[in-house]
């Protein structure tokens, strides 16, 4: 039965019984009231009239007052005839009283009237007795009926009280419990209500929902597991070693490549803190030292690791991982990836290239020098007089061989830089002498472009810690560039300043200048600003930087496009 019907029936029945009880109570109270009213009106009044008549008779009936009183009560009695036989007795009393009025001294009449009155009173008293019995019966009946109906009502109410709250509350309790289980991801939870009421329907709907959730959960779980497996396989198959760390630097995973170079098994790595592994493992230490230091210090030097049965080079990259958790707005840091890129093939190519450059530039030097020597011989009048055309040709061959010599020497320098074989001869050197040497070297090209070299130097310049040959080479390179990128008939300002700990050489030109986006790039190997003179190699500034930094100094540039550039060299004083 439906809960709604149950409730309506229960409450409706109680309501009906309350009405029934009220009707019964009112009915019986009315009946009792009627009974008493009957006694009062019909019999009690007769007794009262009779008592008044008796009193009037006792006083003196000859007295007109008593006679009137008797007569008035008699009239009232005549009008209050209610019992069988009462009328005859009243009529007889009336006759006797009528005779008495004419014969007031007849004592027998007195006796007869008294008897009449006593008979009337007796008749009414008997009636009262009878009617009181009837009222008693009515009361007993009322008690029975009301009691019976009340008991029945009580039974129904009791049954409802015992069953109805449980009937409603128990399924709700079971459902609440089951919903909690579902919330705790126990999707196999089901409810079974046998009844065909609303709770039965609710249970059915709940079971359908739980089943769908179970299906959804298992399907999405297997999908997620599959995706996880796929990503794991993918990471494992990557040749580059990869290590995943959580926000507390606990190792989440490491692919086969990482395990191989670290020389550990996965069970000895995953779930452990990177700092704990780093205590025993040198490679792990160098991998995570940046993370531990919490500084943004990035070591760009490749790691040299023995892997694949040979010395291999790896470029380390630490990638911080952040996510926006579902339902949140703020990004949350959840860990790092350490990726080691195997750059061994590039390194090998680089070595081969450097060796090749070194060999070629070295091998070229001798024939170029021979060409130059031959040119000198040709210029010598002893070998014959050259005509104008031949002179121009030898001049051009000389220029080209000078350029070739410059290029080969730059390439040789570069190969020295790249192999880390810079031969430095650092000694206390005189800055003015270095400048003089450089100025002498660029005098002719400056004159060719009518460029004034404006030199100013602080007095009493202290000696600097430098390889004077290499420092002069750098300065020549800066001056050559300044002359090359300056318009004709302009000037190049060269200054030497005495600073607290070092000496600054600056070369300022008023040429085309350098765009700010290229300012850092010009110190990279082979880089030439797009659109600038192609006659150079793009190596001069790169080699200069290496030379100056190897001597503990610094090189920098300040430039505005169209307004010229100022290159500055900083070299340390002798302490
Ligand atoms: P290059 O042999 O090509 O001059 P460098 O390494 O000396 O090689 O210079 C790299 C690039 O920097 C040049 O190609 C040029 O574009 C730019 N550069 C160098 N010096 C100057 C300068 N004084 N004014 C403008 N551009 C310059």
Coordinates of C-alpha atoms in Angstrom, one line a residue, residues 102-532:
X102 CA -69.7 23.4 49.9
X103 CA -69.2 21.2 53.0
X104 CA -66.1 22.5 54.7
X105 CA -66.9 20.7 57.9
X106 CA -67.1 17.2 56.4
X107 CA -64.0 15.5 57.9
X108 CA -64.4 12.5 55.7
X109 CA -63.8 14.7 52.7
X110 CA -60.5 15.8 54.2
X111 CA -59.5 12.2 54.6
X112 CA -60.5 11.4 51.0
X113 CA -58.6 14.5 49.6
X114 CA -55.5 13.6 51.6
X115 CA -55.7 10.0 50.1
X116 CA -56.1 11.5 46.6
X117 CA -53.1 13.6 47.1
X118 CA -51.0 10.8 48.5
X119 CA -52.0 8.5 45.6
X120 CA -51.0 11.2 43.1
X121 CA -47.6 11.7 44.9
X122 CA -47.1 7.9 45.1
X123 CA -47.8 7.5 41.4
X124 CA -45.3 10.2 40.6
X125 CA -42.7 8.9 43.0
X126 CA -43.0 5.5 41.3
X127 CA -42.6 7.3 37.9
X128 CA -39.5 9.0 39.2
X129 CA -38.1 5.7 40.3
X130 CA -38.9 4.2 36.9
X131 CA -37.5 7.1 34.9
X132 CA -34.3 7.2 37.1
X133 CA -33.8 3.5 36.2
X134 CA -34.2 4.4 32.5
X135 CA -31.6 7.2 32.9
X136 CA -29.3 4.8 34.6
X137 CA -29.7 2.4 31.8
X138 CA -29.0 5.2 29.3
X139 CA -25.8 6.1 31.3
X140 CA -24.7 2.5 31.4
X141 CA -25.3 2.2 27.6
X142 CA -23.4 5.5 27.0
X143 CA -20.5 4.2 29.1
X144 CA -20.4 1.0 27.1
X145 CA -20.7 2.5 23.7
X146 CA -18.2 5.3 24.4
X147 CA -15.8 2.9 26.1
X148 CA -16.1 0.4 23.2
X149 CA -15.5 3.1 20.6
X150 CA -12.7 4.6 22.7
X151 CA -11.0 1.2 23.1
X152 CA -11.3 0.6 19.3
X153 CA -9.9 4.1 18.7
X154 CA -7.1 3.4 21.1
X155 CA -6.3 0.1 19.3
X156 CA -6.2 1.7 15.9
X157 CA -4.1 4.6 17.3
X158 CA -1.8 2.2 19.0
X159 CA -1.3 0.1 15.8
X160 CA -0.6 3.3 13.8
X161 CA 1.8 4.5 16.5
X162 CA 3.7 1.3 16.5
X163 CA 3.8 0.8 12.7
X164 CA 3.5 4.2 10.9
X165 CA 6.7 6.0 12.2
X166 CA 8.8 2.9 11.6
X167 CA 7.2 2.3 8.2
X168 CA 8.3 5.8 7.1
X169 CA 11.5 6.3 9.1
X170 CA 13.2 2.9 8.5
X171 CA 13.4 3.0 4.7
X172 CA 14.7 6.6 5.0
X173 CA 17.4 5.4 7.3
X174 CA 18.4 2.6 5.0
X175 CA 18.4 5.0 2.0
X176 CA 20.5 7.6 3.9
X177 CA 23.0 4.9 4.8
X178 CA 23.2 3.7 1.2
X179 CA 23.6 7.2 -0.1
X180 CA 26.5 7.7 2.3
X181 CA 28.1 4.4 1.0
X182 CA 27.7 5.7 -2.6
X183 CA 29.4 9.0 -1.6
X184 CA 32.3 6.9 -0.2
X185 CA 32.5 5.3 -3.7
X186 CA 31.0 1.9 -2.6
X187 CA 29.1 1.7 -5.8
X188 CA 28.1 -2.0 -5.3
X189 CA 25.6 -0.9 -2.6
X190 CA 21.9 -1.7 -3.3
X191 CA 18.7 -1.3 -1.3
X192 CA 15.8 -3.9 -1.3
X193 CA 12.4 -2.7 -0.2
X194 CA 9.8 -5.4 -0.9
X195 CA 6.8 -3.1 -0.6
X196 CA 5.2 -1.6 -3.7
X197 CA 4.9 1.9 -2.2
X198 CA 6.8 5.1 -2.9
X199 CA 9.8 3.6 -1.0
X200 CA 9.8 0.6 -3.4
X201 CA 10.0 3.0 -6.4
X202 CA 12.7 5.1 -4.6
X203 CA 14.7 1.9 -4.0
X204 CA 14.4 0.9 -7.6
X205 CA 15.5 4.4 -8.8
X206 CA 18.4 4.3 -6.3
X207 CA 19.5 0.9 -7.5
X208 CA 19.5 2.0 -11.1
X209 CA 21.5 5.1 -10.2
X210 CA 24.1 3.0 -8.2
X211 CA 24.4 0.5 -11.1
X212 CA 25.0 3.3 -13.6
X213 CA 27.6 4.9 -11.3
X214 CA 29.3 1.5 -10.8
X215 CA 29.4 1.1 -14.6
X216 CA 30.7 4.6 -15.2
X217 CA 33.2 4.3 -12.4
X218 CA 34.6 1.0 -13.7
X219 CA 34.6 2.1 -17.3
X220 CA 36.4 5.5 -16.5
X221 CA 38.8 3.7 -14.1
X222 CA 39.8 1.2 -16.8
X223 CA 40.1 4.1 -19.3
X224 CA 42.3 6.0 -16.8
X225 CA 44.4 2.9 -16.2
X226 CA 44.8 2.4 -19.9
X227 CA 45.8 6.0 -20.4
X228 CA 48.3 5.8 -17.5
X229 CA 49.8 2.6 -18.9
X230 CA 50.1 4.3 -22.3
X231 CA 51.8 7.4 -20.9
X232 CA 54.1 5.2 -18.8
X233 CA 55.1 3.1 -21.9
X234 CA 55.6 6.3 -23.8
X235 CA 57.9 7.8 -21.2
X236 CA 59.7 4.5 -20.9
X237 CA 60.3 4.3 -24.6
X238 CA 61.7 7.8 -24.7
X239 CA 65.5 7.5 -25.1
X240 CA 66.0 10.6 -23.0
X241 CA 66.2 9.9 -19.3
X242 CA 63.2 11.4 -17.4
X243 CA 62.5 11.6 -13.7
X244 CA 59.3 12.8 -12.1
X245 CA 59.3 14.4 -8.7
X246 CA 56.4 15.6 -6.5
X247 CA 56.3 18.9 -4.7
X248 CA 58.2 17.4 -1.8
X249 CA 60.9 16.0 -4.2
X250 CA 59.7 12.5 -3.8
X251 CA 60.4 10.4 -6.9
X252 CA 57.2 9.4 -8.6
X253 CA 58.7 7.7 -11.6
X254 CA 61.9 7.3 -13.6
X255 CA 62.0 5.8 -17.1
X256 CA 64.3 3.0 -18.1
X257 CA 66.9 5.5 -19.5
X258 CA 67.0 7.3 -16.2
X259 CA 67.4 4.0 -14.3
X260 CA 70.2 2.9 -16.6
X261 CA 72.3 6.1 -16.1
X262 CA 71.6 6.2 -12.4
X263 CA 72.4 2.5 -12.1
X264 CA 69.5 1.8 -9.7
X265 CA 66.4 -0.4 -9.8
X266 CA 63.0 1.2 -10.0
X267 CA 62.0 -0.2 -6.5
X268 CA 65.0 1.5 -5.0
X269 CA 64.0 4.8 -6.5
X270 CA 60.2 5.3 -6.7
X271 CA 58.6 6.6 -3.5
X272 CA 61.9 7.7 -2.1
X273 CA 63.0 11.3 -1.5
X274 CA 65.5 12.6 -4.1
X275 CA 67.7 14.1 -1.4
X276 CA 68.0 10.6 0.3
X277 CA 69.0 9.0 -3.0
X278 CA 71.4 11.9 -3.7
X279 CA 73.4 11.0 -0.5
X280 CA 74.4 7.7 -2.2
X281 CA 74.2 8.6 -5.8
X282 CA 76.6 11.2 -7.3
X283 CA 74.6 11.6 -10.5
X284 CA 71.3 12.1 -8.6
X285 CA 73.1 14.7 -6.5
X286 CA 74.1 16.8 -9.5
X287 CA 70.7 16.3 -10.9
X288 CA 68.8 17.7 -8.0
X289 CA 71.3 20.1 -6.5
X290 CA 69.5 23.0 -8.2
X291 CA 66.2 22.0 -6.7
X292 CA 67.7 21.6 -3.2
X293 CA 69.5 24.9 -3.4
X294 CA 66.2 26.6 -4.2
X295 CA 68.0 29.2 -6.1
X296 CA 67.4 30.0 -9.7
X297 CA 70.9 29.0 -10.6
X298 CA 70.9 27.1 -13.9
X299 CA 74.0 25.2 -14.8
X300 CA 74.1 25.3 -18.6
X301 CA 77.2 23.0 -18.9
X302 CA 76.2 19.6 -20.2
X303 CA 76.6 16.6 -17.9
X304 CA 79.2 14.1 -18.9
X305 CA 77.9 10.7 -18.0
X306 CA 79.1 7.2 -18.9
X307 CA 76.2 5.7 -20.8
X308 CA 75.7 3.4 -23.8
X309 CA 79.2 2.1 -23.2
X310 CA 80.8 5.4 -23.9
X311 CA 81.2 8.9 -22.5
X312 CA 77.9 10.7 -23.2
X313 CA 76.7 14.2 -22.9
X314 CA 73.4 15.2 -21.5
X315 CA 71.7 18.6 -21.3
X316 CA 69.7 18.9 -18.1
X317 CA 66.3 20.6 -18.0
X318 CA 64.2 20.9 -14.9
X319 CA 60.6 21.6 -15.8
X320 CA 58.3 22.8 -12.9
X321 CA 54.8 21.3 -13.1
X322 CA 51.7 23.3 -12.1
X323 CA 48.1 22.5 -12.4
X324 CA 44.8 24.2 -11.6
X325 CA 42.9 21.6 -9.5
X326 CA 39.3 20.9 -10.5
X327 CA 37.0 23.5 -9.0
X328 CA 39.8 25.8 -8.0
X329 CA 41.1 29.0 -9.6
X330 CA 44.7 29.2 -8.3
X331 CA 47.6 27.3 -9.9
X332 CA 49.1 24.7 -7.7
X333 CA 52.7 23.5 -7.9
X334 CA 52.8 19.7 -7.9
X335 CA 56.4 18.9 -8.7
X336 CA 59.1 18.8 -11.3
X337 CA 60.3 16.8 -14.3
X338 CA 64.0 16.3 -14.7
X339 CA 64.7 15.7 -18.4
X340 CA 68.2 14.8 -19.6
X341 CA 68.6 15.3 -23.3
X342 CA 71.2 13.1 -24.9
X343 CA 73.3 15.5 -26.9
X344 CA 76.2 13.1 -27.5
X345 CA 75.7 12.9 -31.3
X346 CA 75.8 16.7 -31.5
X347 CA 78.8 16.9 -29.2
X348 CA 80.6 14.3 -31.4
X349 CA 79.7 16.4 -34.5
X350 CA 80.9 19.5 -32.8
X351 CA 84.2 17.9 -31.9
X352 CA 84.6 16.7 -35.5
X353 CA 83.8 20.2 -36.7
X354 CA 86.3 21.8 -34.3
X355 CA 89.0 19.3 -35.2
X356 CA 88.3 19.8 -38.9
X357 CA 88.4 23.6 -38.5
X358 CA 91.6 23.4 -36.5
X359 CA 93.3 21.1 -39.0
X360 CA 92.1 23.1 -42.1
X361 CA 93.0 26.5 -40.6
X362 CA 96.4 25.1 -39.5
X363 CA 97.0 23.5 -42.9
X364 CA 95.9 26.6 -44.8
X365 CA 98.2 28.9 -42.8
X366 CA 101.4 27.5 -44.5
X367 CA 100.3 27.9 -48.2
X368 CA 98.8 31.4 -47.5
X369 CA 102.1 32.4 -45.9
X370 CA 103.9 31.0 -48.9
X371 CA 101.6 33.1 -51.2
X372 CA 102.4 36.2 -49.2
X373 CA 106.1 35.4 -49.4
X374 CA 105.8 34.9 -53.1
X375 CA 103.9 38.2 -53.4
X376 CA 106.8 40.0 -51.6
X377 CA 109.2 38.4 -54.1
X378 CA 107.0 39.6 -56.9
X379 CA 107.0 43.1 -55.5
X380 CA 110.8 43.0 -55.3
X381 CA 112.2 44.7 -58.3
X382 CA 114.9 42.0 -58.5
X383 CA 112.3 39.6 -59.9
X384 CA 111.3 42.0 -62.6
X385 CA 109.3 45.3 -63.0
X386 CA 105.6 44.8 -62.8
X387 CA 103.3 46.9 -64.9
X388 CA 100.4 48.8 -63.4
X389 CA 97.9 46.1 -64.1
X390 CA 100.1 43.4 -62.6
X391 CA 100.7 45.7 -59.6
X392 CA 96.9 46.0 -59.0
X393 CA 96.5 42.2 -59.3
X394 CA 99.3 41.5 -56.8
X395 CA 97.7 44.2 -54.5
X396 CA 94.3 42.4 -54.7
X397 CA 96.0 39.0 -54.1
X398 CA 97.7 40.5 -51.1
X399 CA 94.4 41.8 -49.7
X400 CA 92.7 38.5 -50.2
X401 CA 95.6 36.5 -48.7
X402 CA 95.5 38.9 -45.7
X403 CA 91.8 38.3 -45.3
X404 CA 92.3 34.5 -45.7
X405 CA 95.0 34.7 -43.0
X406 CA 92.7 36.6 -40.7
X407 CA 90.0 34.1 -41.2
X408 CA 92.3 31.1 -40.6
X409 CA 93.7 32.7 -37.5
X410 CA 90.1 33.4 -36.2
X411 CA 89.1 29.8 -37.0
X412 CA 92.2 28.6 -35.2
X413 CA 91.4 30.7 -32.2
X414 CA 87.8 29.4 -32.3
X415 CA 89.0 25.8 -32.3
X416 CA 91.2 26.7 -29.3
X417 CA 88.2 28.2 -27.5
X418 CA 86.0 25.2 -28.4
X419 CA 88.4 22.6 -27.2
X420 CA 89.1 24.6 -24.1
X421 CA 92.7 24.9 -25.1
X422 CA 93.1 28.6 -24.9
X423 CA 96.8 29.2 -24.2
X424 CA 96.9 32.3 -22.0
X425 CA 100.0 34.1 -20.9
X426 CA 98.7 36.3 -18.2
X427 CA 101.2 38.9 -17.0
X428 CA 101.1 42.4 -15.6
X429 CA 100.6 44.4 -18.7
X430 CA 100.5 48.1 -19.6
X431 CA 97.0 49.1 -20.9
X432 CA 98.5 52.0 -22.9
X433 CA 100.9 49.6 -24.7
X434 CA 98.1 47.3 -25.6
X435 CA 96.1 50.2 -27.0
X436 CA 99.1 51.5 -28.9
X437 CA 99.6 48.1 -30.5
X438 CA 96.0 47.9 -31.5
X439 CA 95.8 51.4 -32.8
X440 CA 98.9 50.7 -35.0
X441 CA 97.2 47.7 -36.4
X442 CA 94.1 49.6 -37.5
X443 CA 95.8 52.7 -38.6
X444 CA 95.7 51.9 -42.4
X445 CA 92.1 50.8 -42.6
X446 CA 91.1 54.0 -40.6
X447 CA 93.1 56.1 -43.0
X448 CA 91.5 54.4 -46.0
X449 CA 88.0 55.5 -44.7
X450 CA 89.3 58.9 -43.4
X451 CA 88.2 58.0 -39.9
X452 CA 89.7 59.9 -37.0
X453 CA 90.7 57.8 -34.0
X454 CA 90.1 60.0 -31.1
X455 CA 92.1 58.6 -28.1
X456 CA 91.9 59.7 -24.5
X457 CA 93.4 57.8 -21.5
X458 CA 93.5 58.5 -17.8
X459 CA 96.9 59.3 -16.5
X460 CA 99.1 56.9 -14.5
X461 CA 97.3 53.8 -15.7
X462 CA 98.1 50.8 -13.5
X463 CA 99.2 47.5 -14.9
X464 CA 96.5 45.0 -15.6
X465 CA 96.3 41.2 -15.3
X466 CA 96.1 40.2 -19.0
X467 CA 97.5 38.3 -21.9
X468 CA 98.6 41.4 -23.7
X469 CA 98.6 39.7 -27.1
X470 CA 95.0 38.3 -26.7
X471 CA 93.8 41.6 -25.2
X472 CA 95.3 43.5 -28.1
X473 CA 93.7 41.0 -30.5
X474 CA 90.3 41.8 -28.9
X475 CA 90.8 45.5 -29.1
X476 CA 91.9 45.3 -32.7
X477 CA 88.7 43.3 -33.4
X478 CA 86.6 46.0 -31.7
X479 CA 88.4 48.8 -33.6
X480 CA 88.1 47.0 -36.9
X481 CA 84.4 46.6 -36.4
X482 CA 84.0 50.2 -35.3
X483 CA 85.8 51.3 -38.5
X484 CA 83.9 48.8 -40.7
X485 CA 80.5 49.9 -39.4
X486 CA 81.3 53.7 -39.3
X487 CA 80.6 56.1 -42.2
X488 CA 83.5 57.6 -43.9
X489 CA 85.1 60.7 -42.4
X490 CA 83.6 60.0 -39.0
X491 CA 85.4 59.5 -35.8
X492 CA 85.9 56.6 -33.4
X493 CA 86.4 57.6 -29.7
X494 CA 88.7 55.3 -27.7
X495 CA 89.0 55.8 -24.0
X496 CA 90.9 54.1 -21.2
X497 CA 89.5 54.7 -17.7
X498 CA 91.1 53.9 -14.4
X499 CA 88.4 52.3 -12.1
X500 CA 88.7 51.1 -8.5
X501 CA 89.5 47.4 -9.3
X502 CA 89.8 47.4 -13.1
X503 CA 90.6 49.3 -16.2
X504 CA 88.0 50.0 -18.8
X505 CA 88.7 50.2 -22.5
X506 CA 85.8 51.7 -24.5
X507 CA 85.4 52.0 -28.3
X508 CA 82.7 54.3 -29.5
X509 CA 81.6 54.7 -33.1
X510 CA 78.9 56.7 -34.8
X511 CA 77.8 54.1 -37.2
X512 CA 74.6 52.2 -37.9
X513 CA 74.3 50.9 -34.3
X514 CA 72.8 47.6 -33.2
X515 CA 69.1 46.8 -32.6
X516 CA 68.5 45.9 -29.0
X517 CA 67.1 42.4 -29.9
X518 CA 70.5 41.5 -31.4
X519 CA 72.7 42.9 -28.5
X520 CA 73.2 39.6 -26.8
X521 CA 73.3 37.6 -30.0
X522 CA 76.3 39.4 -31.5
X523 CA 78.5 37.6 -29.0
X524 CA 77.3 34.2 -30.3
X525 CA 79.5 32.3 -32.8
X526 CA 78.8 32.9 -36.5
X527 CA 76.1 35.5 -35.7
X528 CA 75.9 38.5 -38.0
X529 CA 73.2 41.2 -37.7
X530 CA 70.9 40.6 -40.7
X531 CA 71.8 43.1 -43.4
X532 CA 75.2 44.0 -42.1

